[in-house]
């Protein structure tokens, strides 16, 4: 019997994750059954269960993959000289996650999925651990970028890097929450808002 290539295995896993993400975003995590996911992915139970044994494993994989992609974008940015400013970087990441890469093309539904993932951490220890690891990684990635900003003369050193990291992560989370609850929140709004805040100065020192 011919061996299945890694490329085929990766493509099948991608097919399952995209199908699950569409179901979760459309119907909610708890209202979605594994049978729904099988139909959406167009695969048999055996094909899906080879990769994921439950909805919980699927949602953990979706969350872990999202954190991995965001972390990679931050790592790439930190290697640039000078690194992109927060308005540019956050806009780039949010546009990729909520527009370019959204299964089914519905940014609001996908943002609602992310809110469901966050709320599910209150009852799922494994998912909570996945998000905690991802959050810690993002804080470290932002802190590394803060060091790069300071080295490039773009930011003062009077505020701890982790405080800057937490603030910018909270900004992204707030944007996602707005998109989930109200929809029609353009990424340009957060880019413009951050750019305006970054341009503020104290008149006493001008």
Short mmCIF file of N, CA, C and O in Angstrom, two decimals, residues 80-193:
data_model
loop_
_atom_site.label_atom_id
_atom_site.label_comp_id
_atom_site.label_asym_id
_atom_site.label_seq_id
_atom_site.Cartn_x
_atom_site.Cartn_y
_atom_site.Cartn_z
N UNK A 80 12.88 43.72 11.17
CA UNK A 80 12.99 44.84 10.23
C UNK A 80 13.65 46.04 10.92
O UNK A 80 13.54 46.21 12.13
N UNK A 81 14.32 46.86 10.14
CA UNK A 81 15.00 48.03 10.69
C UNK A 81 14.68 49.26 9.82
O UNK A 81 15.16 49.37 8.69
N UNK A 82 13.86 50.19 10.34
CA UNK A 82 13.19 50.13 11.64
C UNK A 82 11.96 49.23 11.58
O UNK A 82 11.42 48.99 10.49
N UNK A 83 11.48 48.73 12.73
CA UNK A 83 10.29 47.88 12.72
C UNK A 83 9.05 48.70 12.43
O UNK A 83 9.03 49.91 12.70
N UNK A 84 8.00 48.09 11.87
CA UNK A 84 6.76 48.84 11.61
C UNK A 84 6.15 49.33 12.92
O UNK A 84 6.20 48.63 13.94
N UNK A 85 5.59 50.51 12.93
CA UNK A 85 5.00 51.08 14.13
C UNK A 85 3.73 50.31 14.50
O UNK A 85 3.18 49.57 13.68
N UNK A 86 3.26 50.44 15.75
CA UNK A 86 2.11 49.64 16.20
C UNK A 86 0.87 49.78 15.34
O UNK A 86 0.16 48.78 15.12
N UNK A 87 0.57 50.98 14.84
CA UNK A 87 -0.61 51.14 14.01
C UNK A 87 -0.50 50.31 12.73
O UNK A 87 -1.46 49.64 12.32
N UNK A 88 0.67 50.31 12.13
CA UNK A 88 0.89 49.55 10.89
C UNK A 88 0.85 48.05 11.18
O UNK A 88 0.18 47.28 10.47
N UNK A 89 1.54 47.62 12.24
CA UNK A 89 1.63 46.20 12.53
C UNK A 89 0.29 45.62 12.95
O UNK A 89 -0.13 44.56 12.47
N UNK A 90 -0.40 46.30 13.87
CA UNK A 90 -1.71 45.80 14.31
C UNK A 90 -2.69 45.77 13.14
O UNK A 90 -3.46 44.81 13.00
N UNK A 91 -2.67 46.79 12.31
CA UNK A 91 -3.54 46.80 11.15
C UNK A 91 -3.25 45.63 10.22
O UNK A 91 -4.17 44.97 9.72
N UNK A 92 -1.98 45.35 10.02
CA UNK A 92 -1.58 44.25 9.13
C UNK A 92 -2.05 42.91 9.69
O UNK A 92 -2.61 42.07 8.95
N UNK A 93 -1.85 42.69 10.97
CA UNK A 93 -2.22 41.42 11.59
C UNK A 93 -3.74 41.24 11.61
O UNK A 93 -4.26 40.18 11.26
N UNK A 94 -4.47 42.27 12.02
CA UNK A 94 -5.93 42.17 12.08
C UNK A 94 -6.54 41.99 10.70
O UNK A 94 -7.49 41.22 10.51
N UNK A 95 -5.99 42.66 9.72
CA UNK A 95 -6.51 42.53 8.35
C UNK A 95 -6.30 41.09 7.86
O UNK A 95 -7.19 40.51 7.21
N UNK A 96 -5.17 40.52 8.19
CA UNK A 96 -4.89 39.14 7.77
C UNK A 96 -5.82 38.16 8.47
O UNK A 96 -6.43 37.30 7.83
N UNK A 97 -5.97 38.31 9.80
CA UNK A 97 -6.73 37.34 10.58
C UNK A 97 -8.24 37.47 10.36
O UNK A 97 -8.96 36.46 10.38
N UNK A 98 -8.74 38.69 10.17
CA UNK A 98 -10.19 38.90 10.12
C UNK A 98 -10.74 39.16 8.72
O UNK A 98 -11.96 39.24 8.56
N UNK A 99 -9.86 39.29 7.75
CA UNK A 99 -10.35 39.55 6.39
C UNK A 99 -9.76 38.54 5.41
O UNK A 99 -10.48 37.78 4.76
N UNK A 100 -8.44 38.51 5.31
CA UNK A 100 -7.80 37.71 4.27
C UNK A 100 -7.92 36.21 4.52
O UNK A 100 -8.06 35.44 3.58
N UNK A 101 -7.86 35.81 5.79
CA UNK A 101 -7.78 34.38 6.10
C UNK A 101 -9.09 33.81 6.64
O UNK A 101 -9.14 32.65 7.02
N UNK A 102 -10.16 34.58 6.68
CA UNK A 102 -11.40 34.15 7.32
C UNK A 102 -12.09 33.08 6.49
O UNK A 102 -12.41 33.30 5.32
N UNK A 103 -12.35 31.90 7.10
CA UNK A 103 -13.11 30.87 6.39
C UNK A 103 -14.52 31.38 6.09
O UNK A 103 -15.23 31.83 6.97
N UNK A 104 -14.92 31.34 4.82
CA UNK A 104 -16.25 31.80 4.45
C UNK A 104 -16.33 33.29 4.21
O UNK A 104 -17.35 33.79 3.73
N UNK A 105 -15.28 34.06 4.54
CA UNK A 105 -15.24 35.47 4.25
C UNK A 105 -16.05 36.36 5.17
O UNK A 105 -16.22 37.54 4.89
N UNK A 106 -16.58 35.84 6.28
CA UNK A 106 -17.41 36.63 7.19
C UNK A 106 -16.59 37.03 8.41
O UNK A 106 -16.44 36.27 9.36
N UNK A 107 -16.05 38.25 8.38
CA UNK A 107 -15.18 38.72 9.46
C UNK A 107 -15.90 38.83 10.79
O UNK A 107 -15.32 38.53 11.83
N UNK A 108 -17.17 39.24 10.77
CA UNK A 108 -17.90 39.36 12.03
C UNK A 108 -18.14 37.99 12.65
O UNK A 108 -17.99 37.82 13.86
N UNK A 109 -18.52 37.00 11.83
CA UNK A 109 -18.74 35.66 12.35
C UNK A 109 -17.45 35.09 12.94
O UNK A 109 -17.48 34.43 13.99
N UNK A 110 -16.33 35.36 12.27
CA UNK A 110 -15.07 34.82 12.79
C UNK A 110 -14.67 35.52 14.08
O UNK A 110 -14.14 34.89 15.00
N UNK A 111 -14.94 36.82 14.18
CA UNK A 111 -14.68 37.53 15.44
C UNK A 111 -15.54 36.95 16.55
O UNK A 111 -15.10 36.82 17.70
N UNK A 112 -16.79 36.60 16.24
CA UNK A 112 -17.65 35.96 17.24
C UNK A 112 -17.08 34.61 17.67
O UNK A 112 -17.20 34.22 18.83
N UNK A 113 -16.48 33.90 16.72
CA UNK A 113 -15.83 32.65 17.06
C UNK A 113 -14.71 32.88 18.08
O UNK A 113 -14.57 32.13 19.05
N UNK A 114 -13.93 33.93 17.88
CA UNK A 114 -12.84 34.22 18.80
C UNK A 114 -13.38 34.54 20.20
O UNK A 114 -12.81 34.10 21.20
N UNK A 115 -14.50 35.26 20.28
CA UNK A 115 -15.10 35.52 21.58
C UNK A 115 -15.58 34.23 22.23
O UNK A 115 -15.46 34.06 23.45
N UNK A 116 -16.09 33.31 21.44
CA UNK A 116 -16.49 32.02 21.98
C UNK A 116 -15.29 31.25 22.51
O UNK A 116 -15.38 30.59 23.56
N UNK A 117 -14.19 31.33 21.80
CA UNK A 117 -12.97 30.66 22.27
C UNK A 117 -12.57 31.22 23.63
O UNK A 117 -12.25 30.47 24.56
N UNK A 118 -12.59 32.56 23.75
CA UNK A 118 -12.21 33.17 25.02
C UNK A 118 -13.14 32.71 26.14
O UNK A 118 -12.67 32.36 27.23
N UNK A 119 -14.45 32.71 25.90
CA UNK A 119 -15.39 32.32 26.95
C UNK A 119 -15.28 30.85 27.30
O UNK A 119 -15.48 30.45 28.45
N UNK A 120 -14.92 30.03 26.32
CA UNK A 120 -14.79 28.59 26.56
C UNK A 120 -13.63 28.27 27.50
O UNK A 120 -13.61 27.23 28.15
N UNK A 121 -12.68 29.19 27.61
CA UNK A 121 -11.55 28.94 28.51
C UNK A 121 -12.00 28.89 29.97
O UNK A 121 -11.28 28.35 30.82
N UNK A 122 -13.18 29.43 30.27
CA UNK A 122 -13.68 29.41 31.65
C UNK A 122 -14.11 28.02 32.07
O UNK A 122 -14.25 27.75 33.27
N UNK A 123 -14.30 27.12 31.11
CA UNK A 123 -14.78 25.77 31.43
C UNK A 123 -13.87 24.68 30.88
O UNK A 123 -14.10 23.51 31.14
N UNK A 124 -12.87 25.04 30.10
CA UNK A 124 -12.01 24.06 29.45
C UNK A 124 -10.55 24.35 29.83
O UNK A 124 -9.96 25.31 29.34
N UNK A 125 -10.00 23.53 30.70
CA UNK A 125 -8.65 23.77 31.20
C UNK A 125 -7.60 23.68 30.10
O UNK A 125 -6.63 24.44 30.08
N UNK A 126 -7.76 22.73 29.18
CA UNK A 126 -6.77 22.58 28.10
C UNK A 126 -6.77 23.80 27.20
O UNK A 126 -5.71 24.30 26.81
N UNK A 127 -7.96 24.28 26.86
CA UNK A 127 -8.04 25.47 26.02
C UNK A 127 -7.51 26.69 26.77
O UNK A 127 -6.82 27.53 26.19
N UNK A 128 -7.80 26.76 28.06
CA UNK A 128 -7.27 27.87 28.87
C UNK A 128 -5.75 27.87 28.85
O UNK A 128 -5.11 28.93 28.75
N UNK A 129 -5.16 26.68 28.92
CA UNK A 129 -3.69 26.58 28.89
C UNK A 129 -3.15 27.01 27.52
O UNK A 129 -2.12 27.67 27.43
N UNK A 130 -3.86 26.62 26.44
CA UNK A 130 -3.45 27.02 25.10
C UNK A 130 -3.45 28.53 24.95
O UNK A 130 -2.51 29.13 24.44
N UNK A 131 -4.52 29.16 25.44
CA UNK A 131 -4.61 30.62 25.34
C UNK A 131 -3.60 31.31 26.24
O UNK A 131 -3.04 32.34 25.87
N UNK A 132 -3.37 30.75 27.41
CA UNK A 132 -2.39 31.34 28.32
C UNK A 132 -1.00 31.32 27.68
O UNK A 132 -0.25 32.30 27.75
N UNK A 133 -0.64 30.20 27.06
CA UNK A 133 0.65 30.09 26.37
C UNK A 133 0.73 31.10 25.21
O UNK A 133 1.75 31.76 25.01
N UNK A 134 -0.37 31.19 24.46
CA UNK A 134 -0.38 32.12 23.33
C UNK A 134 -0.27 33.57 23.78
O UNK A 134 0.45 34.37 23.18
N UNK A 135 -0.96 33.89 24.86
CA UNK A 135 -0.92 35.25 25.39
C UNK A 135 0.48 35.59 25.88
O UNK A 135 1.00 36.68 25.62
N UNK A 136 1.10 34.65 26.57
CA UNK A 136 2.47 34.88 27.05
C UNK A 136 3.42 35.09 25.87
O UNK A 136 4.31 35.94 25.91
N UNK A 137 3.21 34.31 24.81
CA UNK A 137 4.05 34.47 23.62
C UNK A 137 3.87 35.82 22.96
O UNK A 137 4.84 36.44 22.50
N UNK A 138 2.62 36.30 22.91
CA UNK A 138 2.37 37.62 22.32
C UNK A 138 2.98 38.73 23.16
O UNK A 138 3.51 39.71 22.62
N UNK A 139 2.88 38.60 24.47
CA UNK A 139 3.50 39.61 25.33
C UNK A 139 4.99 39.67 25.09
O UNK A 139 5.58 40.75 25.01
N UNK A 140 5.62 38.52 24.97
CA UNK A 140 7.05 38.48 24.72
C UNK A 140 7.38 39.07 23.35
O UNK A 140 8.36 39.82 23.20
N UNK A 141 6.54 38.75 22.35
CA UNK A 141 6.79 39.27 21.00
C UNK A 141 6.67 40.79 20.97
O UNK A 141 7.50 41.48 20.37
N UNK A 142 5.65 41.34 21.62
CA UNK A 142 5.50 42.79 21.68
C UNK A 142 6.65 43.43 22.45
O UNK A 142 7.17 44.49 22.07
N UNK A 143 7.06 42.79 23.56
CA UNK A 143 8.16 43.33 24.35
C UNK A 143 9.44 43.38 23.52
O UNK A 143 10.23 44.34 23.61
N UNK A 144 9.66 42.36 22.70
CA UNK A 144 10.82 42.36 21.81
C UNK A 144 10.74 43.50 20.81
O UNK A 144 11.74 44.17 20.50
N UNK A 145 9.52 43.76 20.30
CA UNK A 145 9.34 44.87 19.38
C UNK A 145 9.58 46.21 20.08
O UNK A 145 10.14 47.13 19.48
N UNK A 146 9.14 46.32 21.33
CA UNK A 146 9.40 47.56 22.08
C UNK A 146 10.90 47.81 22.17
O UNK A 146 11.36 48.95 22.00
N UNK A 147 11.67 46.76 22.43
CA UNK A 147 13.12 46.92 22.46
C UNK A 147 13.64 47.42 21.11
O UNK A 147 14.55 48.26 21.04
N UNK A 148 13.05 46.89 20.02
CA UNK A 148 13.47 47.33 18.68
C UNK A 148 13.08 48.78 18.44
O UNK A 148 13.84 49.55 17.83
N UNK A 149 11.90 49.18 18.92
CA UNK A 149 11.49 50.59 18.78
C UNK A 149 12.47 51.51 19.51
O UNK A 149 12.85 52.56 19.00
N UNK A 150 12.87 51.09 20.70
CA UNK A 150 13.79 51.92 21.48
C UNK A 150 15.15 51.99 20.81
O UNK A 150 15.78 53.06 20.78
N UNK A 151 15.61 50.87 20.28
CA UNK A 151 16.91 50.87 19.60
C UNK A 151 16.89 51.77 18.37
O UNK A 151 17.91 52.35 18.01
N UNK A 152 15.71 51.88 17.74
CA UNK A 152 15.58 52.74 16.56
C UNK A 152 15.26 54.19 16.92
O UNK A 152 15.11 55.03 16.03
N UNK A 153 15.18 54.49 18.23
CA UNK A 153 14.88 55.84 18.67
C UNK A 153 13.43 56.24 18.51
O UNK A 153 13.11 57.44 18.51
N UNK A 154 12.52 55.25 18.41
CA UNK A 154 11.11 55.54 18.19
C UNK A 154 10.29 55.60 19.47
O UNK A 154 9.15 56.07 19.44
N UNK A 155 10.84 55.11 20.58
CA UNK A 155 10.07 55.04 21.82
C UNK A 155 11.00 55.29 23.00
O UNK A 155 12.13 54.78 23.03
N UNK A 156 10.48 56.04 23.97
CA UNK A 156 11.24 56.27 25.19
C UNK A 156 11.30 55.00 26.04
O UNK A 156 10.51 54.08 25.85
N UNK A 157 12.21 55.00 27.00
CA UNK A 157 12.42 53.80 27.81
C UNK A 157 11.86 53.96 29.23
O UNK A 157 12.27 53.24 30.13
N UNK A 158 10.91 54.88 29.41
CA UNK A 158 10.44 55.15 30.77
C UNK A 158 9.24 54.30 31.18
O UNK A 158 8.76 54.40 32.32
N UNK A 159 8.74 53.43 30.30
CA UNK A 159 7.61 52.55 30.62
C UNK A 159 8.05 51.10 30.39
O UNK A 159 8.67 50.81 29.36
N UNK A 160 7.76 50.19 31.32
CA UNK A 160 8.15 48.79 31.12
C UNK A 160 7.59 48.23 29.82
O UNK A 160 6.43 48.50 29.46
N UNK A 161 8.40 47.46 29.12
CA UNK A 161 7.99 46.92 27.82
C UNK A 161 6.73 46.06 27.95
O UNK A 161 5.86 46.09 27.06
N UNK A 162 6.60 45.33 29.05
CA UNK A 162 5.42 44.47 29.21
C UNK A 162 4.15 45.29 29.34
O UNK A 162 3.07 44.85 28.94
N UNK A 163 4.23 46.49 29.91
CA UNK A 163 3.05 47.35 30.02
C UNK A 163 2.59 47.79 28.63
O UNK A 163 1.39 47.85 28.35
N UNK A 164 3.55 48.11 27.77
CA UNK A 164 3.21 48.46 26.40
C UNK A 164 2.59 47.26 25.69
O UNK A 164 1.58 47.38 24.98
N UNK A 165 3.18 46.09 25.90
CA UNK A 165 2.68 44.86 25.27
C UNK A 165 1.24 44.58 25.67
O UNK A 165 0.38 44.31 24.82
N UNK A 166 0.94 44.64 26.96
CA UNK A 166 -0.42 44.37 27.43
C UNK A 166 -1.42 45.38 26.85
O UNK A 166 -2.55 45.01 26.50
N UNK A 167 -1.03 46.63 26.75
CA UNK A 167 -1.92 47.66 26.23
C UNK A 167 -2.25 47.41 24.77
O UNK A 167 -3.41 47.52 24.34
N UNK A 168 -1.26 47.05 23.98
CA UNK A 168 -1.49 46.83 22.55
C UNK A 168 -2.28 45.55 22.30
O UNK A 168 -3.12 45.49 21.39
N UNK A 169 -2.04 44.52 23.11
CA UNK A 169 -2.85 43.30 23.00
C UNK A 169 -4.30 43.62 23.35
O UNK A 169 -5.24 43.16 22.69
N UNK A 170 -4.51 44.42 24.41
CA UNK A 170 -5.86 44.81 24.79
C UNK A 170 -6.54 45.60 23.68
O UNK A 170 -7.75 45.46 23.44
N UNK A 171 -5.79 46.42 22.97
CA UNK A 171 -6.33 47.18 21.85
C UNK A 171 -6.86 46.23 20.77
O UNK A 171 -7.96 46.41 20.23
N UNK A 172 -6.07 45.21 20.43
CA UNK A 172 -6.49 44.23 19.43
C UNK A 172 -7.71 43.45 19.91
O UNK A 172 -8.66 43.21 19.15
N UNK A 173 -7.72 43.05 21.19
CA UNK A 173 -8.86 42.31 21.72
C UNK A 173 -10.12 43.17 21.69
O UNK A 173 -11.21 42.67 21.37
N UNK A 174 -9.99 44.44 22.02
CA UNK A 174 -11.14 45.34 21.97
C UNK A 174 -11.68 45.48 20.56
O UNK A 174 -12.90 45.52 20.36
N UNK A 175 -10.79 45.57 19.59
CA UNK A 175 -11.23 45.66 18.20
C UNK A 175 -12.01 44.42 17.80
O UNK A 175 -13.07 44.51 17.15
N UNK A 176 -11.50 43.25 18.18
CA UNK A 176 -12.17 41.99 17.85
C UNK A 176 -13.55 41.93 18.52
O UNK A 176 -14.53 41.50 17.91
N UNK A 177 -13.63 42.37 19.77
CA UNK A 177 -14.92 42.39 20.47
C UNK A 177 -15.91 43.32 19.77
O UNK A 177 -17.09 42.99 19.60
N UNK A 178 -15.46 44.50 19.34
CA UNK A 178 -16.34 45.42 18.61
C UNK A 178 -16.83 44.79 17.31
O UNK A 178 -18.00 44.90 16.95
N UNK A 179 -15.92 44.14 16.61
CA UNK A 179 -16.30 43.51 15.35
C UNK A 179 -17.34 42.41 15.60
O UNK A 179 -18.31 42.27 14.84
N UNK A 180 -17.15 41.63 16.65
CA UNK A 180 -18.07 40.54 16.95
C UNK A 180 -19.45 41.07 17.35
O UNK A 180 -20.48 40.53 16.93
N UNK A 181 -19.48 42.11 18.17
CA UNK A 181 -20.75 42.60 18.72
C UNK A 181 -21.50 43.51 17.76
O UNK A 181 -22.74 43.50 17.72
N UNK A 182 -20.76 44.33 17.01
CA UNK A 182 -21.42 45.36 16.21
C UNK A 182 -21.19 45.23 14.71
O UNK A 182 -21.97 45.75 13.92
N UNK A 183 -20.10 44.57 14.31
CA UNK A 183 -19.78 44.42 12.90
C UNK A 183 -19.40 45.74 12.25
O UNK A 183 -19.42 46.80 12.87
N UNK A 184 -19.01 45.65 10.99
CA UNK A 184 -18.69 46.83 10.18
C UNK A 184 -17.68 47.75 10.86
O UNK A 184 -17.80 48.97 10.80
N UNK A 185 -16.71 47.17 11.53
CA UNK A 185 -15.63 47.96 12.14
C UNK A 185 -14.40 47.77 11.24
O UNK A 185 -13.82 46.70 11.19
N UNK A 186 -14.05 48.81 10.52
CA UNK A 186 -12.97 48.69 9.56
C UNK A 186 -11.60 48.74 10.25
O UNK A 186 -11.41 49.49 11.21
N UNK A 187 -10.67 47.95 9.73
CA UNK A 187 -9.33 47.94 10.29
C UNK A 187 -8.70 49.33 10.21
O UNK A 187 -7.92 49.72 11.08
N UNK A 188 -9.07 50.09 9.19
CA UNK A 188 -8.53 51.45 9.05
C UNK A 188 -8.84 52.30 10.28
O UNK A 188 -8.08 53.21 10.61
N UNK A 189 -9.94 52.00 10.97
CA UNK A 189 -10.31 52.78 12.15
C UNK A 189 -9.27 52.62 13.25
O UNK A 189 -8.86 53.61 13.89
N UNK A 190 -8.81 51.40 13.49
CA UNK A 190 -7.81 51.19 14.54
C UNK A 190 -6.46 51.73 14.10
O UNK A 190 -5.69 52.26 14.92
N UNK A 191 -6.14 51.63 12.81
CA UNK A 191 -4.89 52.20 12.31
C UNK A 191 -4.88 53.72 12.51
O UNK A 191 -3.91 54.28 13.03
N UNK A 192 -5.97 54.35 12.09
CA UNK A 192 -6.05 55.81 12.21
C UNK A 192 -6.05 56.24 13.69
O UNK A 192 -5.40 57.23 14.06
N UNK A 193 -6.82 55.53 14.51
CA UNK A 193 -6.90 55.89 15.92
C UNK A 193 -5.56 55.77 16.62
O UNK A 193 -5.16 56.67 17.39
#
